[in-house]
Short mmCIF file of C-alpha atoms and ligand atoms in Angstrom, two decimals:
data_model
loop_
_atom_site.label_atom_id
_atom_site.label_comp_id
_atom_site.label_asym_id
_atom_site.label_seq_id
_atom_site.Cartn_x
_atom_site.Cartn_y
_atom_site.Cartn_z
CA MET A 164 201.32 22.64 8.36
CA ILE A 165 204.50 24.08 7.46
CA SER A 166 206.64 26.03 11.28
CA LEU A 167 209.10 28.19 10.74
CA GLY A 168 212.64 27.42 13.53
CA ILE A 169 214.74 30.18 14.69
CA GLU A 170 217.34 29.17 16.79
CA THR A 171 220.25 31.49 18.02
CA SER A 172 220.53 30.83 22.18
CA CYS A 173 224.53 30.01 22.08
CA ASP A 174 227.06 29.63 19.28
CA ASP A 175 224.71 28.52 16.07
CA THR A 176 222.33 30.59 14.17
CA SER A 177 219.63 27.84 12.59
CA ILE A 178 216.58 27.44 11.21
CA GLY A 179 214.43 24.52 10.66
CA ILE A 180 211.33 24.32 8.33
CA VAL A 181 209.38 20.71 9.28
CA LYS A 182 205.96 19.48 7.49
CA ASP A 183 203.26 18.72 9.85
CA ASN A 184 205.71 18.65 13.27
CA THR A 185 207.15 15.18 12.10
CA LYS A 186 209.20 15.77 8.86
CA VAL A 187 211.94 17.85 8.66
CA LEU A 188 212.32 19.93 4.84
CA ALA A 189 216.03 21.21 5.68
CA CYS A 190 217.56 22.86 8.50
CA ILE A 191 220.74 25.20 7.77
CA THR A 192 222.93 25.65 11.18
CA GLN A 193 225.55 28.27 10.47
CA SER A 194 228.10 27.84 13.49
CA SER A 195 230.26 30.61 14.97
CA GLN A 196 232.22 28.01 16.77
CA GLU A 197 235.65 28.61 14.74
CA PHE A 198 235.68 31.65 16.11
CA HIS A 199 236.03 30.53 19.57
CA LYS A 200 238.02 28.09 19.57
CA LYS A 201 241.35 30.11 20.69
CA PHE A 202 239.18 30.59 23.92
CA GLY A 203 238.59 27.71 25.22
CA GLY A 204 234.68 28.83 25.43
CA ILE A 205 231.93 30.44 23.41
CA VAL A 206 232.75 34.55 23.43
CA PRO A 207 228.87 35.60 23.90
CA GLU A 208 229.56 39.52 22.23
CA ILE A 209 231.21 37.13 19.24
CA ALA A 210 228.29 34.61 19.43
CA HIS A 211 226.02 37.73 19.13
CA ARG A 212 227.80 39.47 16.55
CA LYS A 213 228.14 36.43 14.24
CA HIS A 214 224.48 35.03 14.51
CA PHE A 215 223.72 38.65 13.20
CA GLU A 216 225.68 38.78 10.32
CA SER A 217 224.55 35.02 9.09
CA ILE A 218 220.59 34.77 10.00
CA ASP A 219 219.42 36.60 7.08
CA LYS A 220 221.63 33.96 4.92
CA VAL A 221 220.85 30.91 6.87
CA LEU A 222 216.85 31.95 5.97
CA ILE A 223 217.67 32.06 2.17
CA LYS A 224 219.83 28.83 2.24
CA VAL A 225 217.02 27.21 4.02
CA LEU A 226 214.26 28.14 2.25
CA LYS A 227 215.76 27.08 -0.91
CA LYS A 228 217.01 23.71 0.32
CA ALA A 229 213.43 23.07 1.81
CA LYS A 230 211.93 24.77 -1.69
CA VAL A 231 209.01 26.17 0.62
CA SER A 232 208.88 30.36 -0.68
CA LEU A 233 207.69 32.06 2.74
CA LYS A 234 204.25 32.80 1.68
CA LYS A 235 203.45 28.92 2.46
CA ILE A 236 205.18 29.18 6.37
CA ASP A 237 201.70 28.57 8.69
CA VAL A 238 203.76 30.02 11.90
CA ILE A 239 206.95 31.07 13.06
CA CYS A 240 208.83 29.57 15.82
CA VAL A 241 211.23 31.39 18.01
CA THR A 242 214.24 30.38 20.79
CA LYS A 243 212.78 33.00 23.69
CA GLU A 244 214.75 30.89 26.57
CA PRO A 245 217.25 30.12 28.27
CA GLY A 246 220.71 31.74 26.11
CA LEU A 247 222.50 34.46 25.88
CA ILE A 248 221.03 37.02 25.80
CA GLY A 249 222.80 39.13 22.99
CA SER A 250 222.50 35.82 20.29
CA LEU A 251 219.21 35.22 22.22
CA LEU A 252 217.26 38.93 20.47
CA VAL A 253 218.84 38.45 17.38
CA GLY A 254 216.59 35.27 16.91
CA ILE A 255 213.51 36.86 18.56
CA ASN A 256 213.77 40.19 16.29
CA PHE A 257 214.02 38.79 13.49
CA ALA A 258 211.11 35.84 14.28
CA LYS A 259 208.92 39.34 15.22
CA ALA A 260 209.94 41.02 12.35
CA LEU A 261 209.30 37.97 9.94
CA SER A 262 206.06 37.39 11.80
CA PHE A 263 204.90 40.11 11.28
CA SER A 264 206.16 41.26 7.66
CA LEU A 265 204.49 37.93 6.64
CA ASN A 266 201.52 37.94 9.46
CA LYS A 267 201.58 34.16 10.25
CA PRO A 268 201.15 33.59 15.03
CA LEU A 269 205.30 33.53 16.33
CA ILE A 270 205.68 31.18 19.37
CA PHE A 271 208.08 31.57 22.17
CA VAL A 272 210.12 28.22 22.65
CA ASN A 273 212.31 27.22 25.79
CA HIS A 274 215.36 25.69 23.89
CA LEU A 275 215.71 22.94 26.68
CA HIS A 276 211.90 21.61 25.62
CA ALA A 277 213.03 21.97 22.05
CA HIS A 278 216.32 19.90 22.69
CA LEU A 279 213.45 16.40 23.86
CA TYR A 280 211.24 16.95 20.13
CA PRO A 281 213.53 15.71 17.64
CA VAL A 282 212.82 11.78 18.75
CA PHE A 283 209.52 12.92 17.32
CA PHE A 284 210.96 13.33 13.78
CA ARG A 285 211.66 9.28 14.69
CA LYS A 286 209.10 6.87 13.03
CA VAL A 287 208.60 5.17 16.94
CA LYS A 288 207.57 8.04 18.71
CA PRO A 289 207.12 8.44 22.52
CA SER A 290 204.07 8.32 24.09
CA PHE A 291 203.36 10.77 27.31
CA PRO A 292 204.37 10.56 30.13
CA PHE A 293 207.55 10.20 30.06
CA ILE A 294 211.11 11.51 31.84
CA GLY A 295 213.48 13.13 29.40
CA LEU A 296 216.98 14.10 29.99
CA VAL A 297 218.25 17.28 28.68
CA ALA A 298 222.22 17.33 28.92
CA SER A 299 224.09 20.21 26.60
CA GLY A 300 226.85 22.71 27.17
CA GLY A 301 225.11 25.08 29.55
CA HIS A 302 222.38 23.33 30.59
CA THR A 303 221.73 19.39 32.44
CA ASN A 304 217.57 19.27 33.11
CA LEU A 305 215.80 15.78 34.39
CA PHE A 306 211.69 16.70 33.66
CA LEU A 307 208.92 14.84 33.91
CA VAL A 308 207.69 15.28 30.52
CA GLU A 309 203.29 14.63 30.65
CA SER A 310 201.94 16.65 27.18
CA PHE A 311 203.59 19.18 24.88
CA ASN A 312 202.64 21.87 27.78
CA LYS A 313 203.01 20.46 30.80
CA ILE A 314 206.81 20.27 30.91
CA TYR A 315 207.88 19.91 35.16
CA ASN A 316 211.66 20.29 35.64
CA ILE A 317 212.30 17.64 38.11
CA GLY A 318 216.10 17.67 38.40
CA LYS A 319 218.96 20.04 37.34
CA THR A 320 222.89 20.81 37.78
CA ARG A 321 223.71 22.78 41.09
CA ASP A 322 226.73 23.90 38.77
CA ASP A 323 228.30 22.90 36.11
CA ALA A 324 226.40 20.85 32.53
CA ALA A 325 227.72 17.82 32.10
CA GLY A 326 228.93 19.31 28.36
CA GLU A 327 230.58 22.09 30.30
CA ALA A 328 232.00 19.89 32.38
CA PHE A 329 233.52 18.11 28.58
CA ASP A 330 235.27 21.36 27.87
CA LYS A 331 236.76 22.19 30.75
CA VAL A 332 238.24 18.55 31.06
CA ALA A 333 239.44 19.07 27.35
CA LYS A 334 240.52 22.41 28.22
CA ILE A 335 242.82 21.74 31.57
CA LEU A 336 244.47 18.24 28.96
CA ASN A 337 244.83 20.83 26.17
CA LEU A 338 243.16 18.72 24.10
CA GLY A 339 241.07 21.93 21.88
CA PHE A 340 237.00 22.94 21.75
CA PRO A 341 234.42 21.60 21.58
CA GLY A 342 235.50 18.96 24.61
CA GLY A 343 232.87 16.53 24.18
CA PRO A 344 233.43 15.07 21.20
CA ILE A 345 237.31 15.50 21.93
CA ILE A 346 236.97 13.11 24.65
CA ASP A 347 234.42 11.20 23.25
CA LYS A 348 236.53 9.54 20.36
CA ILE A 349 239.55 9.70 22.04
CA SER A 350 238.17 7.11 24.80
CA LYS A 351 236.56 4.72 22.26
CA ASN A 352 238.54 2.23 22.33
CA ILE A 353 240.08 3.14 25.64
CA LYS A 354 238.53 -0.22 27.35
CA LYS A 355 239.72 -0.41 30.79
CA THR A 356 241.23 2.85 32.79
CA SER A 357 243.11 3.11 36.44
CA PHE A 358 241.58 6.77 36.39
CA ARG A 359 238.53 6.71 38.54
CA PHE A 360 236.61 9.77 39.46
CA THR A 361 233.67 9.95 42.28
CA TYR A 362 230.74 11.93 41.14
CA ALA A 363 228.50 13.69 44.33
CA LYS A 364 225.30 11.26 44.37
CA LEU A 365 223.56 14.41 46.23
CA GLU A 366 220.89 11.19 46.99
CA GLY A 367 217.22 12.41 48.15
CA THR A 368 217.29 14.93 44.78
CA LEU A 369 217.94 14.21 40.85
CA ASP A 370 219.96 16.78 40.60
CA PHE A 371 223.31 16.46 39.43
CA SER A 372 226.72 18.28 39.72
CA PHE A 373 230.05 17.86 37.87
CA SER A 374 232.03 20.43 38.66
CA GLY A 375 233.81 18.06 41.56
CA ILE A 376 235.31 16.35 38.65
CA LYS A 377 236.60 18.62 36.85
CA THR A 378 238.89 19.62 39.49
CA ALA A 379 239.82 16.56 40.64
CA ILE A 380 241.10 16.09 37.00
CA LEU A 381 242.90 19.40 37.88
CA TYR A 382 244.59 17.95 40.38
CA LYS A 383 245.32 14.67 38.90
CA VAL A 384 246.84 16.57 35.91
CA LYS A 385 248.65 18.73 38.87
CA GLU A 386 250.32 15.53 39.94
CA LEU A 387 251.22 13.77 37.34
CA GLY A 388 253.22 17.21 35.81
CA GLU A 389 255.61 16.35 33.22
CA ARG A 390 254.81 12.81 33.39
CA ILE A 391 251.40 13.42 31.15
CA ASP A 392 251.20 12.27 28.18
CA MET A 393 249.05 11.82 25.32
CA ARG A 394 248.28 8.13 26.52
CA ILE A 395 248.07 9.07 30.12
CA LYS A 396 245.89 11.77 29.00
CA LYS A 397 243.49 9.56 26.97
CA LEU A 398 243.22 7.02 29.91
CA ILE A 399 242.22 10.08 32.18
CA CYS A 400 239.84 11.06 29.14
CA ALA A 401 238.24 7.47 29.63
CA GLY A 402 237.89 7.99 33.77
CA PHE A 403 236.19 10.40 33.43
CA GLN A 404 233.94 10.13 30.47
CA ASN A 405 232.37 7.28 32.49
CA SER A 406 232.18 9.37 35.92
CA VAL A 407 230.31 12.06 34.23
CA ILE A 408 227.38 8.88 32.47
CA GLU A 409 227.67 7.01 35.52
CA SER A 410 225.96 10.38 36.97
CA LEU A 411 223.53 11.04 34.19
CA VAL A 412 222.21 7.21 33.98
CA TYR A 413 221.96 7.08 37.78
CA LYS A 414 219.83 10.09 37.99
CA CYS A 415 217.74 8.86 35.26
CA LYS A 416 216.87 5.77 37.02
CA LYS A 417 216.38 7.25 39.86
CA ALA A 418 213.96 9.44 38.30
CA LEU A 419 211.85 6.64 36.67
CA ASN A 420 210.87 5.22 39.30
CA LYS A 421 210.51 8.10 41.59
CA TYR A 422 207.61 8.56 39.06
CA HIS A 423 206.75 4.97 38.31
CA ILE A 424 207.44 5.62 34.49
CA ASN A 425 208.94 3.30 32.09
CA THR A 426 209.69 6.04 29.21
CA LEU A 427 212.79 7.81 28.69
CA VAL A 428 213.80 10.32 26.01
CA ILE A 429 217.88 11.46 25.91
CA GLY A 430 218.35 15.12 24.07
CA GLY A 431 221.08 18.25 23.85
CA GLY A 432 225.00 18.00 22.91
CA VAL A 433 226.08 15.28 24.86
CA GLY A 434 223.34 12.69 24.45
CA ALA A 435 225.44 12.60 20.79
CA ASN A 436 228.35 10.86 23.35
CA SER A 437 228.82 7.36 22.70
CA LEU A 438 229.09 6.01 25.60
CA LEU A 439 225.77 7.48 27.21
CA ARG A 440 224.06 6.12 24.64
CA LYS A 441 225.51 2.03 24.77
CA LYS A 442 224.70 2.79 28.45
CA ILE A 443 220.68 4.26 28.09
CA LYS A 444 219.62 1.36 25.64
CA GLU A 445 220.98 -1.39 27.84
CA LEU A 446 218.32 0.16 30.69
CA LYS A 447 216.10 -1.61 27.56
CA LYS A 448 216.89 -5.51 29.33
CA ASP A 449 215.07 -3.72 32.68
CA GLY A 450 212.03 -2.52 30.33
CA ILE A 451 212.41 0.96 30.02
CA LYS A 452 211.54 1.84 26.39
CA VAL A 453 214.53 4.36 25.55
CA TYR A 454 214.09 7.35 23.02
CA LEU A 455 217.33 8.59 22.05
CA SER A 456 217.23 11.59 19.74
CA PRO A 457 218.95 11.16 16.06
CA LEU A 458 222.41 12.39 16.25
CA LYS A 459 221.72 15.03 13.77
CA TYR A 460 219.49 17.04 16.24
CA CYS A 461 221.13 17.03 19.35
CA SER A 462 223.11 19.71 19.33
CA ASP A 463 221.83 22.94 18.67
CA ASN A 464 219.01 23.56 15.64
CA GLY A 465 216.08 25.16 14.77
CA ALA A 466 214.73 21.81 13.67
CA ASN A 467 213.35 21.22 16.78
CA THR A 468 212.18 25.00 17.26
CA ALA A 469 210.18 24.12 14.21
CA GLY A 470 208.71 20.95 15.77
CA PHE A 471 208.31 21.31 19.03
CA GLY A 472 206.58 25.07 17.98
CA GLY A 473 204.50 23.48 16.50
CA ARG A 474 202.98 21.88 18.68
CA LEU A 475 202.73 24.05 20.69
CA PHE A 476 200.63 26.12 17.80
CA TYR A 477 198.25 23.60 17.60
CA SER A 478 197.62 22.36 21.30
O1 KG4 B 28 222.86 21.26 22.90
P1 KG4 B 28 223.96 22.20 22.63
O2 KG4 B 28 224.65 22.20 20.86
O3 KG4 B 28 224.01 23.23 22.73
C1 KG4 B 28 224.11 23.91 24.00
O4 KG4 B 28 222.60 23.76 24.12
O5 KG4 B 28 225.16 23.94 25.27
O6 KG4 B 28 225.66 21.25 23.44
C2 KG4 B 28 226.86 20.81 22.93
C3 KG4 B 28 227.36 20.51 23.88
C4 KG4 B 28 229.26 21.25 24.33
O7 KG4 B 28 229.22 21.19 25.49
C5 KG4 B 28 229.66 19.77 22.90
O8 KG4 B 28 231.16 19.21 24.25
C6 KG4 B 28 228.31 18.47 23.83
O9 KG4 B 28 227.43 19.36 24.28
N1 KG4 B 28 228.83 17.51 22.93
C7 KG4 B 28 229.14 16.48 24.23
C8 KG4 B 28 228.92 15.46 22.45
N2 KG4 B 28 229.21 15.81 21.52
C9 KG4 B 28 228.50 17.39 21.69
N3 KG4 B 28 229.55 15.95 24.85
C10 KG4 B 28 230.23 14.14 24.94
N4 KG4 B 28 230.54 13.98 23.82
C11 KG4 B 28 229.55 14.49 22.83
N5 KG4 B 28 230.11 13.12 22.16
ZN1 ZN B 29 220.84 23.74 23.79
#
């Protein structure tokens, strides 16, 4: 069974081809990130136009790389929500046209659910039920996952997404875009920082809040004024990252306890963060089985959409 997945929810035009929902034959992603850089965030109108320019070329490339012809595709899967509406529409209409012309079934996929799927590309796969954390540039959600089509949202951010906070803090510190990988990299060698930023625990809920940390950094930068140099920026980044990651891990533990579950799956762009991966792996000593998305499938990509959509089709 071969599924083709189309993902255009944000700035990446990505198409993946997956065999039997477990083997990625090819995945091609064309990002429009360089066109957004000077704005310090994604500009929906630019993202939309770039998808429109790239999508057919990405399809041709991915078919070639997977050595598969369109006739061999059994099911077309596409991200339906959530995402930027103009961007989603390019993928959805392209998928509809493919499905209609090839006379193949069309499956709509929830993008957040698909972010939990790449762990199923690994040799050792999680078993149900599990708690899933999706931390990306637009969302931060906790899910109770009972099966591929029984996924319940049990917590979410009340303001900024975790990745959005990384991006905004990098912007405040003038470090570039997207902020996540930059902050991750420059914080790596910092063993100790005196900068501590408390995060809202929102006790009694599994919700997150990151806008307070971002605002605290904004005030700190104003307070430091001229004294701020690269060394101080790095220390601030490390303090910020510690706080965001601690908050994510704290809520994962709360969710595991609340639902008496001992399996945790991590997905989404922030799932690539090295400190988060380290802290999540440390949960193993408490008897938690942890499954981290392979690095190359943390960010938006069509392979996740193809794999998850293929599963939905067969269930
Ligand atoms: O999942 P994704 O590719 O797109 C969305 O669905 O939003 O996530 C993109 C987000 C960006 O905010 C980016 O800064 C963040 O993921 N990100 C990271 C890292 N790599 C990407 N955040 C922290 N550490 C990283 N290593
Ligand atoms: Zn995403």
